Tab-separated table of N, CA and C in Angstrom:
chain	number	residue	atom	x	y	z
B	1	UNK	N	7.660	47.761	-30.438
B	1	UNK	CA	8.935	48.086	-29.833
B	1	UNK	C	8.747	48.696	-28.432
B	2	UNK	N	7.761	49.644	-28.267
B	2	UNK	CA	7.511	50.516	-27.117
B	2	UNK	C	7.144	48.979	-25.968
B	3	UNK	N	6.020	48.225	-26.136
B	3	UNK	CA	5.562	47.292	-25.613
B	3	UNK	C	6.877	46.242	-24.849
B	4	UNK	N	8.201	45.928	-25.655
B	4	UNK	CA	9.162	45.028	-25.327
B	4	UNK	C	9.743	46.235	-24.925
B	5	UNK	N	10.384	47.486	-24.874
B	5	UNK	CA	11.314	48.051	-23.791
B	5	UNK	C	10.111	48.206	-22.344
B	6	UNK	N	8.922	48.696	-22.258
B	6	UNK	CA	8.225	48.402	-21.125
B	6	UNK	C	8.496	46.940	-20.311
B	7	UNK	N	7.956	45.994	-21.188
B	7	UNK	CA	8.557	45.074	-20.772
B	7	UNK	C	9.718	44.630	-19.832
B	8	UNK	N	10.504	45.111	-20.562
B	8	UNK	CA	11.989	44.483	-20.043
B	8	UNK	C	12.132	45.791	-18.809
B	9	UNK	N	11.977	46.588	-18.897
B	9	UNK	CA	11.848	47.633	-17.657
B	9	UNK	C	10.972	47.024	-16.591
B	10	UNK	N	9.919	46.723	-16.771
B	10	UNK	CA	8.972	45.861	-15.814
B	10	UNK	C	9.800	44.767	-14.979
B	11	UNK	N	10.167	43.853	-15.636
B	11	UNK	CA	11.050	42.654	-15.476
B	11	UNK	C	11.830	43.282	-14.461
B	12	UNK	N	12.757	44.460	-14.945
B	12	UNK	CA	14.040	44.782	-14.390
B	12	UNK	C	13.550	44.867	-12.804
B	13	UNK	N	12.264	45.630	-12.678
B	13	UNK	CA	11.711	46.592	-11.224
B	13	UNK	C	11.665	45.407	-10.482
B	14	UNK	N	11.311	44.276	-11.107
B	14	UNK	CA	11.300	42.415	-10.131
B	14	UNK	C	12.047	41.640	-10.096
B	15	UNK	N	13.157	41.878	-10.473
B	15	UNK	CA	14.482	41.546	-10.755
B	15	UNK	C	15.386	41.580	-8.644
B	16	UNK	N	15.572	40.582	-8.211
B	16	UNK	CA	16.489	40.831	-7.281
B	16	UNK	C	17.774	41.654	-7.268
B	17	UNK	N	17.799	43.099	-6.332
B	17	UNK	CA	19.029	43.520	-6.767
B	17	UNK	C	20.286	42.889	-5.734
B	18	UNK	N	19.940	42.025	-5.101
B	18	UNK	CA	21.128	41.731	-4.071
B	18	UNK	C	21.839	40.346	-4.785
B	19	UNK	N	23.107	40.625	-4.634
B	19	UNK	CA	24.032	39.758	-5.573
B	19	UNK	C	24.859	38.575	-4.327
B	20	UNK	N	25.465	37.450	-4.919
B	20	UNK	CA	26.604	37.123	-4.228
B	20	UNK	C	27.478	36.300	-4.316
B	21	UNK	N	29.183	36.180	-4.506
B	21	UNK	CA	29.874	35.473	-5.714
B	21	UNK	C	31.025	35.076	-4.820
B	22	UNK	N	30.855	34.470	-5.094
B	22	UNK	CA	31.836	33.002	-4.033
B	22	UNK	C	32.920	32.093	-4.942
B	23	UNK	N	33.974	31.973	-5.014
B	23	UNK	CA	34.933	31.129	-5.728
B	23	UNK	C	36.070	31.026	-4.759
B	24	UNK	N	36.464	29.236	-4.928
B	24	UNK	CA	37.068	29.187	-3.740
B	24	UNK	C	38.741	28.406	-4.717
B	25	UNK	N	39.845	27.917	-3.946
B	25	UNK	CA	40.810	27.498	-4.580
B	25	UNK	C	41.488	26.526	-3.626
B	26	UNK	N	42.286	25.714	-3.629
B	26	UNK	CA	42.966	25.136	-2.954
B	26	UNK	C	44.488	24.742	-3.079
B	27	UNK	N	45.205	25.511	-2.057
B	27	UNK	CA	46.577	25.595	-1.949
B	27	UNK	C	47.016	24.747	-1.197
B	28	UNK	N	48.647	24.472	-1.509
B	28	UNK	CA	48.865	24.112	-1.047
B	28	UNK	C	50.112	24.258	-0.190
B	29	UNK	N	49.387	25.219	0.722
B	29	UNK	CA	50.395	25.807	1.890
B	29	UNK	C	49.331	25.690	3.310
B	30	UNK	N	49.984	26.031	4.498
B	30	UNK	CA	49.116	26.748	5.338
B	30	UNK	C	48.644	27.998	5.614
B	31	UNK	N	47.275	28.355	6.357
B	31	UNK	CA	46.761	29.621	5.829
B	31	UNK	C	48.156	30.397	6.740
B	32	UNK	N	48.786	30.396	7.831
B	32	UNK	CA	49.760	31.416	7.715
B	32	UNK	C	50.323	31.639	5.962
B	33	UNK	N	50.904	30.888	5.604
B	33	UNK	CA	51.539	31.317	4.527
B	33	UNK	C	50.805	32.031	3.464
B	34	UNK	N	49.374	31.664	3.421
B	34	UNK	CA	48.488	32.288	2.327
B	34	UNK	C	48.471	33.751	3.190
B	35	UNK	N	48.129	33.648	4.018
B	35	UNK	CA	47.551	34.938	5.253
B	35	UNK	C	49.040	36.231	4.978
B	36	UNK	N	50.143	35.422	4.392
B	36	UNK	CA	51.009	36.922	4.104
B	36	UNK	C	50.754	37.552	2.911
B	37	UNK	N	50.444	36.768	1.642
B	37	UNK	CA	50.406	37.622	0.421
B	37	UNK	C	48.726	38.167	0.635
B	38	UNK	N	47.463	37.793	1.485
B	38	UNK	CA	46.091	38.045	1.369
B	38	UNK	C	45.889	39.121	2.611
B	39	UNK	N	46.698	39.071	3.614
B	39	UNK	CA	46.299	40.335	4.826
B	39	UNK	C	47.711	41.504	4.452
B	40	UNK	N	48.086	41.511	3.740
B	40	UNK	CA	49.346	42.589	3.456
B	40	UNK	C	48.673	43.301	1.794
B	41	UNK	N	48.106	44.045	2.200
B	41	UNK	CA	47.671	45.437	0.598
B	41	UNK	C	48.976	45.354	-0.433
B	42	UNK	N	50.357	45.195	0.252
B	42	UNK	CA	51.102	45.532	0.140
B	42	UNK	C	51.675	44.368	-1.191
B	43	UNK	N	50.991	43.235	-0.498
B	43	UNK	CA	51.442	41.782	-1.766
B	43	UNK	C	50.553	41.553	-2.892
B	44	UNK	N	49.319	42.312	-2.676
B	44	UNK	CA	47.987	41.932	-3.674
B	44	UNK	C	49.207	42.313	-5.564
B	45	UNK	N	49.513	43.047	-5.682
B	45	UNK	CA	49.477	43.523	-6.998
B	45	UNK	C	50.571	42.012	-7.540
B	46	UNK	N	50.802	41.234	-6.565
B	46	UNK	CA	51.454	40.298	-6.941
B	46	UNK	C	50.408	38.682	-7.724
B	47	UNK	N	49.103	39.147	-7.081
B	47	UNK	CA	48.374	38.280	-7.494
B	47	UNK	C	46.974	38.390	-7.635
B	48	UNK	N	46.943	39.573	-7.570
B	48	UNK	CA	45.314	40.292	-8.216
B	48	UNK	C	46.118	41.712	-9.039
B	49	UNK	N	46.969	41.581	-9.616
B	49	UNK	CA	47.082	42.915	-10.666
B	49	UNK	C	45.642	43.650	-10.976
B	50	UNK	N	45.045	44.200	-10.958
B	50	UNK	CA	43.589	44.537	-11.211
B	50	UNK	C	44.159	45.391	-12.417
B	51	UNK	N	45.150	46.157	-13.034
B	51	UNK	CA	45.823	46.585	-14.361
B	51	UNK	C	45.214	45.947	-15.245
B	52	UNK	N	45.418	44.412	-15.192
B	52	UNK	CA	44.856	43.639	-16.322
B	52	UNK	C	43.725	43.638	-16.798
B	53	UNK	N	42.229	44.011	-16.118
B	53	UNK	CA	41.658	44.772	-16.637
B	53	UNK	C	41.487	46.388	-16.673
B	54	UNK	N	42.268	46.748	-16.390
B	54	UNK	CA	42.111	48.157	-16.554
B	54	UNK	C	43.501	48.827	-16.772
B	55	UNK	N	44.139	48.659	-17.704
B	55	UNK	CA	45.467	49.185	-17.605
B	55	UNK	C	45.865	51.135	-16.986
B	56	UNK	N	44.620	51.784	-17.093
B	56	UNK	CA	44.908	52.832	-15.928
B	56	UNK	C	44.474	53.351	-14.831
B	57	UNK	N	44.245	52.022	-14.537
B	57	UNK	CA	44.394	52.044	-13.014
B	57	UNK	C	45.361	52.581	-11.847
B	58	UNK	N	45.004	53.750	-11.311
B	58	UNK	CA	46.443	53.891	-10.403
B	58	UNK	C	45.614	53.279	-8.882
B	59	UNK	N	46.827	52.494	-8.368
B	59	UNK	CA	45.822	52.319	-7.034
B	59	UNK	C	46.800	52.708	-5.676
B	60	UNK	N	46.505	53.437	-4.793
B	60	UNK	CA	47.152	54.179	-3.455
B	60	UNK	C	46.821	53.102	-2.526
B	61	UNK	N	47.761	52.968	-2.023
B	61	UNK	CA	47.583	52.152	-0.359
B	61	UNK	C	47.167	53.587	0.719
B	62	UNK	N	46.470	52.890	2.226
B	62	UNK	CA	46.698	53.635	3.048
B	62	UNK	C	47.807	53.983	3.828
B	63	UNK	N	47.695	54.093	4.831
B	63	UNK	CA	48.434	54.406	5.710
B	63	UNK	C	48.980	53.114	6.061
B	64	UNK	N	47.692	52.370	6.554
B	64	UNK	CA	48.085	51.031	7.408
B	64	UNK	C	48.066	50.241	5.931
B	65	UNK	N	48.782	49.387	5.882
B	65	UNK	CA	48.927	48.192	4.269
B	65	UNK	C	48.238	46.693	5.208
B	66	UNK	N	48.184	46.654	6.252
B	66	UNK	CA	47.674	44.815	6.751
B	66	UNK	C	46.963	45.100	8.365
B	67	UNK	N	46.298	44.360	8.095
B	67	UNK	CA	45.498	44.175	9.490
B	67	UNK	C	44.271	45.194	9.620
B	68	UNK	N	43.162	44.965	10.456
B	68	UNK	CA	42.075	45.587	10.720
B	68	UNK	C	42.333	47.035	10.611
B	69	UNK	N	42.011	48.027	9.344
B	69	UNK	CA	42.401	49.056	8.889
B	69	UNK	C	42.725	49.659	7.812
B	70	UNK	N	43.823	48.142	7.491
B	70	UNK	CA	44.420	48.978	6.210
B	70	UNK	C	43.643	49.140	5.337
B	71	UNK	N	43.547	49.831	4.278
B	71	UNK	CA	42.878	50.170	3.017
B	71	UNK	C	43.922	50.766	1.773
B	72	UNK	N	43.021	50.687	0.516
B	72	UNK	CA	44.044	50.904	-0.547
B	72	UNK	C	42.436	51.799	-1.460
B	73	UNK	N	42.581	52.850	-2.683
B	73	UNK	CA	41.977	53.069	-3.378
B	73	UNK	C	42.313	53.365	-4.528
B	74	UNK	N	41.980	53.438	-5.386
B	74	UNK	CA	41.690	53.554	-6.802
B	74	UNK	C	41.080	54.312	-7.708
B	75	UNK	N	41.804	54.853	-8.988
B	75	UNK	CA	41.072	55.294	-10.025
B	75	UNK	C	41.100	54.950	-11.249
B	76	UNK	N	40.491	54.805	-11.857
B	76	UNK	CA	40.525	54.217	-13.496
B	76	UNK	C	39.342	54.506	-14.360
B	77	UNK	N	39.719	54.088	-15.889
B	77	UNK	CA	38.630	54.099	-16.386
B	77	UNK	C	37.365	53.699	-16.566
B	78	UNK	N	37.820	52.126	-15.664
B	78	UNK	CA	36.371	51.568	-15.258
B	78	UNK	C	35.643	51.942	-13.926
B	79	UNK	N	36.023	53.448	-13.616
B	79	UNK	CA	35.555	53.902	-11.667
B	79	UNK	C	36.449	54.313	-11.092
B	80	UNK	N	36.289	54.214	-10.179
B	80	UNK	CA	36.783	54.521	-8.366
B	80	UNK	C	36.118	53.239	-7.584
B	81	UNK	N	37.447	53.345	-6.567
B	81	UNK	CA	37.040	52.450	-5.644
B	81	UNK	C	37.479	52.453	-4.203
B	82	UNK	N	37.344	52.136	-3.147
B	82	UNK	CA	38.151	51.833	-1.816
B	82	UNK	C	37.815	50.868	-1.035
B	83	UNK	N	38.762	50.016	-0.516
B	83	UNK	CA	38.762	48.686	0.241
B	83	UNK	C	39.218	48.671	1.652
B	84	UNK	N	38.765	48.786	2.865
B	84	UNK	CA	39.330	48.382	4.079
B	84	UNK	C	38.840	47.355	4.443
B	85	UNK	N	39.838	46.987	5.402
B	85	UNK	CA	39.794	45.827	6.102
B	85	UNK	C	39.587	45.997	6.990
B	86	UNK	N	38.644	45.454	7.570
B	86	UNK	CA	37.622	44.677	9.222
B	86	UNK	C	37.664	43.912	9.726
B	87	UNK	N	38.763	43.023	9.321
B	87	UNK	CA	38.942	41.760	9.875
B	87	UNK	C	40.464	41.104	9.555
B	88	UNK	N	41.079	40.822	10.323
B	88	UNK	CA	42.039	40.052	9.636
B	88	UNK	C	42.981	38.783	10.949
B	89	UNK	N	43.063	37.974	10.397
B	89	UNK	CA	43.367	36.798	10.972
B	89	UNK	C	44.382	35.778	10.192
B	90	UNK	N	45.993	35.554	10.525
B	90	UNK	CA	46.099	33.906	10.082
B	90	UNK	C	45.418	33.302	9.567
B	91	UNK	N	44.761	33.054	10.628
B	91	UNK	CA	44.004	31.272	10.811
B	91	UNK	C	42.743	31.161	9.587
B	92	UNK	N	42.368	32.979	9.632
B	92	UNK	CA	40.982	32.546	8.900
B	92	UNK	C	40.827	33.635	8.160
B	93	UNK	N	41.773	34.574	7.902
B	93	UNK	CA	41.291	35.402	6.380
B	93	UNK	C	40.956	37.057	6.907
B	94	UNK	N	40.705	36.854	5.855
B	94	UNK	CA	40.352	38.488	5.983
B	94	UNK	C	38.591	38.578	5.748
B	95	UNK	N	38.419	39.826	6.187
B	95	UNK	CA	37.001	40.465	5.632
B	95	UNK	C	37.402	42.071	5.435
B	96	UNK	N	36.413	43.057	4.327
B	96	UNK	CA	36.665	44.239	4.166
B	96	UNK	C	34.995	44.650	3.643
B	97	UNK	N	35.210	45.858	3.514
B	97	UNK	CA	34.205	46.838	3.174
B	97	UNK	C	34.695	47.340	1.444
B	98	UNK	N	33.798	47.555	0.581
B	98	UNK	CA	34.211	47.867	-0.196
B	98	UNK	C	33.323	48.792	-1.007
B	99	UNK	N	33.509	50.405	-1.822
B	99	UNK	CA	33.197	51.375	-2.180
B	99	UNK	C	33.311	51.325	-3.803
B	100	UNK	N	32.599	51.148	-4.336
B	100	UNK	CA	32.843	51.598	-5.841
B	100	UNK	C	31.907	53.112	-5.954
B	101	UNK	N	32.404	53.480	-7.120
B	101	UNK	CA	31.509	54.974	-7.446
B	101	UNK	C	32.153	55.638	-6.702
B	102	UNK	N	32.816	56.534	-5.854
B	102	UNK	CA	32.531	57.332	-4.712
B	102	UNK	C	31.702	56.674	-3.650
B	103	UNK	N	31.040	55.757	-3.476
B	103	UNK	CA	30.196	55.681	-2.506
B	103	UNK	C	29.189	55.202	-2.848
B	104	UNK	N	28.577	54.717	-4.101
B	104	UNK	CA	27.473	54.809	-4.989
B	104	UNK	C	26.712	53.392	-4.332
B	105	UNK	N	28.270	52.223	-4.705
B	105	UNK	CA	27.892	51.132	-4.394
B	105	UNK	C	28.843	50.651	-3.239
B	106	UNK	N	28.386	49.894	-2.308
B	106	UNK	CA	28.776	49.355	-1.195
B	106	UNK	C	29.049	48.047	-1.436
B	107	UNK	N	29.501	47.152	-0.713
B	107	UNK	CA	29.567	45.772	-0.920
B	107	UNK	C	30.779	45.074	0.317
B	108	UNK	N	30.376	44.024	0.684
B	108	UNK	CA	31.386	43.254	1.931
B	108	UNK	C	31.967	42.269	1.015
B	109	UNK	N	33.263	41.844	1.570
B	109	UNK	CA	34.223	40.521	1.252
B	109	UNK	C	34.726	39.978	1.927
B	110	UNK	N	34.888	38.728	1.802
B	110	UNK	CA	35.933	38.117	2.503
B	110	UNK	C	36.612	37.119	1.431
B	111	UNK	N	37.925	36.968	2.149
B	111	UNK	CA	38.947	35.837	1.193
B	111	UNK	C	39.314	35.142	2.867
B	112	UNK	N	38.313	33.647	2.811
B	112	UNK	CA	38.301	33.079	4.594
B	112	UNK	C	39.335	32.196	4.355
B	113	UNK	N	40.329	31.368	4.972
B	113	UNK	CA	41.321	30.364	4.799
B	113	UNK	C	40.187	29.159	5.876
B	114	UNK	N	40.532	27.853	5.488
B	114	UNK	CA	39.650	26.581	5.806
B	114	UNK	C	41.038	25.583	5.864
B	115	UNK	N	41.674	25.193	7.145
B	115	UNK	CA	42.429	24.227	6.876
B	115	UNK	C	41.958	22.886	6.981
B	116	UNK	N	42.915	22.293	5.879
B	116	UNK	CA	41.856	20.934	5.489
B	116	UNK	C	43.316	19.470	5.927
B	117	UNK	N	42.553	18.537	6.272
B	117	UNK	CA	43.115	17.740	6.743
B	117	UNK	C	44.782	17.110	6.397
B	118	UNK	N	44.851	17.392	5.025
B	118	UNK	CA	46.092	16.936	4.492
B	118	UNK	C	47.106	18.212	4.302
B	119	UNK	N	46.775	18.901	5.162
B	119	UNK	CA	47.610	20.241	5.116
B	119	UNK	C	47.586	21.605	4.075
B	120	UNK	N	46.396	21.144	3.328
B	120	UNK	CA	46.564	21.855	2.424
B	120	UNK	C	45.793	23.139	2.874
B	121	UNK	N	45.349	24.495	2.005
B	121	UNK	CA	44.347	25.472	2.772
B	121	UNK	C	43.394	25.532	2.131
B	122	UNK	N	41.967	25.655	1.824
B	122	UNK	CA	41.196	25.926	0.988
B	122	UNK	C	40.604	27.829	1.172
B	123	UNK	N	40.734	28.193	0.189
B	123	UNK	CA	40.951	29.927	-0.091
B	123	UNK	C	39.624	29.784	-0.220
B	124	UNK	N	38.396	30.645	-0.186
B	124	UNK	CA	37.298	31.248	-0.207
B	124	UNK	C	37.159	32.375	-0.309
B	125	UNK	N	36.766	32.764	-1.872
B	125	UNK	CA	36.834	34.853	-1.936
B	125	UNK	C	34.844	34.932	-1.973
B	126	UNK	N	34.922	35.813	-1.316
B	126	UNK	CA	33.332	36.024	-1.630
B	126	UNK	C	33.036	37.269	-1.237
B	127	UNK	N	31.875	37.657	-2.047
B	127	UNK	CA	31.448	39.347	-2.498
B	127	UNK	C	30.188	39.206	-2.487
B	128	UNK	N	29.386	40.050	-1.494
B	128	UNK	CA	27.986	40.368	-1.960
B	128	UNK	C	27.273	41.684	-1.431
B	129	UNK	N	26.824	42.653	-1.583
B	129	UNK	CA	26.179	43.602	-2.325
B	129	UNK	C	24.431	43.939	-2.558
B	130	UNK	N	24.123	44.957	-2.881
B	130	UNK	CA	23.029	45.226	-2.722
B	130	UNK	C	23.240	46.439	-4.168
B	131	UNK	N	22.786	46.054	-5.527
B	131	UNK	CA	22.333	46.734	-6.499
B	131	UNK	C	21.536	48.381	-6.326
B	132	UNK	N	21.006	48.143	-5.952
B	132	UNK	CA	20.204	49.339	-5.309
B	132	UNK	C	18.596	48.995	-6.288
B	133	UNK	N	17.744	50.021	-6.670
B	133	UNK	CA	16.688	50.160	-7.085
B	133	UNK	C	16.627	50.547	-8.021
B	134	UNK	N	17.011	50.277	-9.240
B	134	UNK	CA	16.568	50.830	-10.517
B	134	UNK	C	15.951	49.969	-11.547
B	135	UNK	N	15.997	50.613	-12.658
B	135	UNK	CA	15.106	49.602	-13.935
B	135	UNK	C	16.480	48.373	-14.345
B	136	UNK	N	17.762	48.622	-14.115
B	136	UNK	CA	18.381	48.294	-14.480
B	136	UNK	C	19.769	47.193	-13.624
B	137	UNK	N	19.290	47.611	-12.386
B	137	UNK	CA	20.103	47.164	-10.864
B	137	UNK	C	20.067	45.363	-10.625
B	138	UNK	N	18.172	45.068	-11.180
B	138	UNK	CA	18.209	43.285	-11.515
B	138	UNK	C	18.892	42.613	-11.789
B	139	UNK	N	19.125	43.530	-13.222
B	139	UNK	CA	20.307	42.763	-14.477
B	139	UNK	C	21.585	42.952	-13.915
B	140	UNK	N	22.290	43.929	-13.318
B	140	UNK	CA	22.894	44.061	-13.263
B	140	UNK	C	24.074	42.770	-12.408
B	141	UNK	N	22.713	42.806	-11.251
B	141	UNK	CA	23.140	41.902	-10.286
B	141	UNK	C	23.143	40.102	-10.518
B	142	UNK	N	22.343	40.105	-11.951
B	142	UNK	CA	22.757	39.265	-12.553
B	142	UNK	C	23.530	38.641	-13.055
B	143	UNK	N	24.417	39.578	-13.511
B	143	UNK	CA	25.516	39.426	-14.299
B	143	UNK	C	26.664	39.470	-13.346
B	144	UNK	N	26.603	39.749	-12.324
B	144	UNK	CA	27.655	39.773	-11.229
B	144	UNK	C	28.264	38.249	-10.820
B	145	UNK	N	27.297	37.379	-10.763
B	145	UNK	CA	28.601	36.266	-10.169
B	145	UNK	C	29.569	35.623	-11.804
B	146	UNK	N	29.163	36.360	-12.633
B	146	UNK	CA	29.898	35.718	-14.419
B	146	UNK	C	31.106	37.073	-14.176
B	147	UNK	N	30.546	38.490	-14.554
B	147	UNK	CA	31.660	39.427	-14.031
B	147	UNK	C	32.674	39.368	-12.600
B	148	UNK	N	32.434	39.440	-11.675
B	148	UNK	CA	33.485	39.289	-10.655
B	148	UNK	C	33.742	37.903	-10.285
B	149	UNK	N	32.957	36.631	-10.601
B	149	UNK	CA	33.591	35.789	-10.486
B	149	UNK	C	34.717	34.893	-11.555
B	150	UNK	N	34.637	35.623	-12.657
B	150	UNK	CA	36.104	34.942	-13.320
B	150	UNK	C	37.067	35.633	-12.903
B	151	UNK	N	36.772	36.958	-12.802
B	151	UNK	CA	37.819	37.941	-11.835
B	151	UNK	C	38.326	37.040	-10.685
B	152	UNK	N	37.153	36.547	-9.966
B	152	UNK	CA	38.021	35.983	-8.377
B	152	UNK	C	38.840	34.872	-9.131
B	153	UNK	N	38.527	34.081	-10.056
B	153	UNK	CA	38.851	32.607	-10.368
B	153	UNK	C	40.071	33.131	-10.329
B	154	UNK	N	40.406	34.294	-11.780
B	154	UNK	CA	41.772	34.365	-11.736
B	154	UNK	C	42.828	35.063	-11.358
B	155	UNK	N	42.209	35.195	-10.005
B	155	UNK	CA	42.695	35.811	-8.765
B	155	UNK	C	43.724	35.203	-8.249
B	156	UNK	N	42.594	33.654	-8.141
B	156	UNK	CA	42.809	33.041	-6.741
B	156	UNK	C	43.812	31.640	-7.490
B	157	UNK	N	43.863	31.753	-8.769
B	157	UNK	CA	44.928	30.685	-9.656
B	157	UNK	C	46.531	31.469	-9.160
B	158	UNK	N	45.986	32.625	-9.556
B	158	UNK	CA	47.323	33.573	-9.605
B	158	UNK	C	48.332	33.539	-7.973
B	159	UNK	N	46.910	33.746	-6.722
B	159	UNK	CA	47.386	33.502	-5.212
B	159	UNK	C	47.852	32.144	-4.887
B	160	UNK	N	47.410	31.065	-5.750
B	160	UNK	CA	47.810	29.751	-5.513
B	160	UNK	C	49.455	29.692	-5.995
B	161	UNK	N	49.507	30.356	-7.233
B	161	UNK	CA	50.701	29.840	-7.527
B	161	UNK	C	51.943	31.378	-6.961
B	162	UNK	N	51.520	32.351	-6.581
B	162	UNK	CA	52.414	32.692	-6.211
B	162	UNK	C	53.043	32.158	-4.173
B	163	UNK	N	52.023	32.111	-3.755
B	163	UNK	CA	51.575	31.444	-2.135
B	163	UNK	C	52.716	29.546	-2.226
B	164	UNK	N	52.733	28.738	-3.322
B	164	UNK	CA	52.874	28.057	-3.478
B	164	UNK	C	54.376	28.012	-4.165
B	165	UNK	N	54.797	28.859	-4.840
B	165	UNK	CA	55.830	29.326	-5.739
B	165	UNK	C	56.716	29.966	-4.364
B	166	UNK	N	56.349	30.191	-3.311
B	166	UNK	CA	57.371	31.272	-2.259
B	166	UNK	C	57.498	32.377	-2.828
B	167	UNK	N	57.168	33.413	-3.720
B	167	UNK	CA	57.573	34.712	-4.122
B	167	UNK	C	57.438	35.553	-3.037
């Protein structure tokens, strides 16, 4: 027994901790129209409820709700968190900074808009990160594009049909 938890601790120390999870969707609007419910803090709970996994979740906007600035944070039972934005554009999406733990873990995003020939937009959410160094940070970062990427999937079903729906 001692021999297989060494083991798997060993493994873990060679384990890559840098992660990165990409899921994309395709609407059918232009990215202005996606670019109001994805650069406004203010429209997310319309199509990333994050409640649904965590029903006590309370989450605060900042000051600023859209454009290079705004931010929103969070507390719940699964953490803390905070999100600003560094980027924001129409044409091409957003990018942000993002805090879990207090500070513990860091991580960048973007949700980029791609307009595609028949008018439609193609959505791109992507997250990647740096685990840090532990026996356990490998795995962790393993399991990251299965954990946050069904999260983005059903994110970005939810942004299609509300973006597409006019809500």
């Amino acid at each position: 027994m001692i021999i297989l938890i060494l083991t798997v601790a060993v493994i873990g120390l060679f384990l890559p901790a840098k992660y990165s999870v990409e899921r994309s969707v395709v609407i059918n609007a232009a990215p202005e129209k996606v670019h109001k419910y994805v650069g406004d803090l203010n429209k997310w709970n319309e199509w990333a409820p994050w409640k649904e996994e965590d029903p006590s979740m309370v989450v605060t906007l900042g000051e600023k709700t859209s454009g290079v600035g705004a931010s929103q944070s969070w507390v719940g039972d699964s953490g803390t968190g905070a999100l600003t934005i560094t980027e924001s554009s129409p044409d091409n999406g957003i990018s942000y900074d993002l805090l879990f733990d207090g500070g513990t873990y860091e991580c960048t995003g973007s949700i980029k808009y791609y307009r595609m020939e028949d008018g439609d937009t193609r959505v791109t959410w992507a997250m990647s990160g740096d685990m840090g160094k532990s026996l356990a940070s490998g795995y962790f970062a393993l399991l990251m594009d299965t954990m946050v990427g069904n999260m983005f999937e059903k994110r970005l079903k939810n942004l299609k049909y509300a973006v597409e729906k006019g809500s």
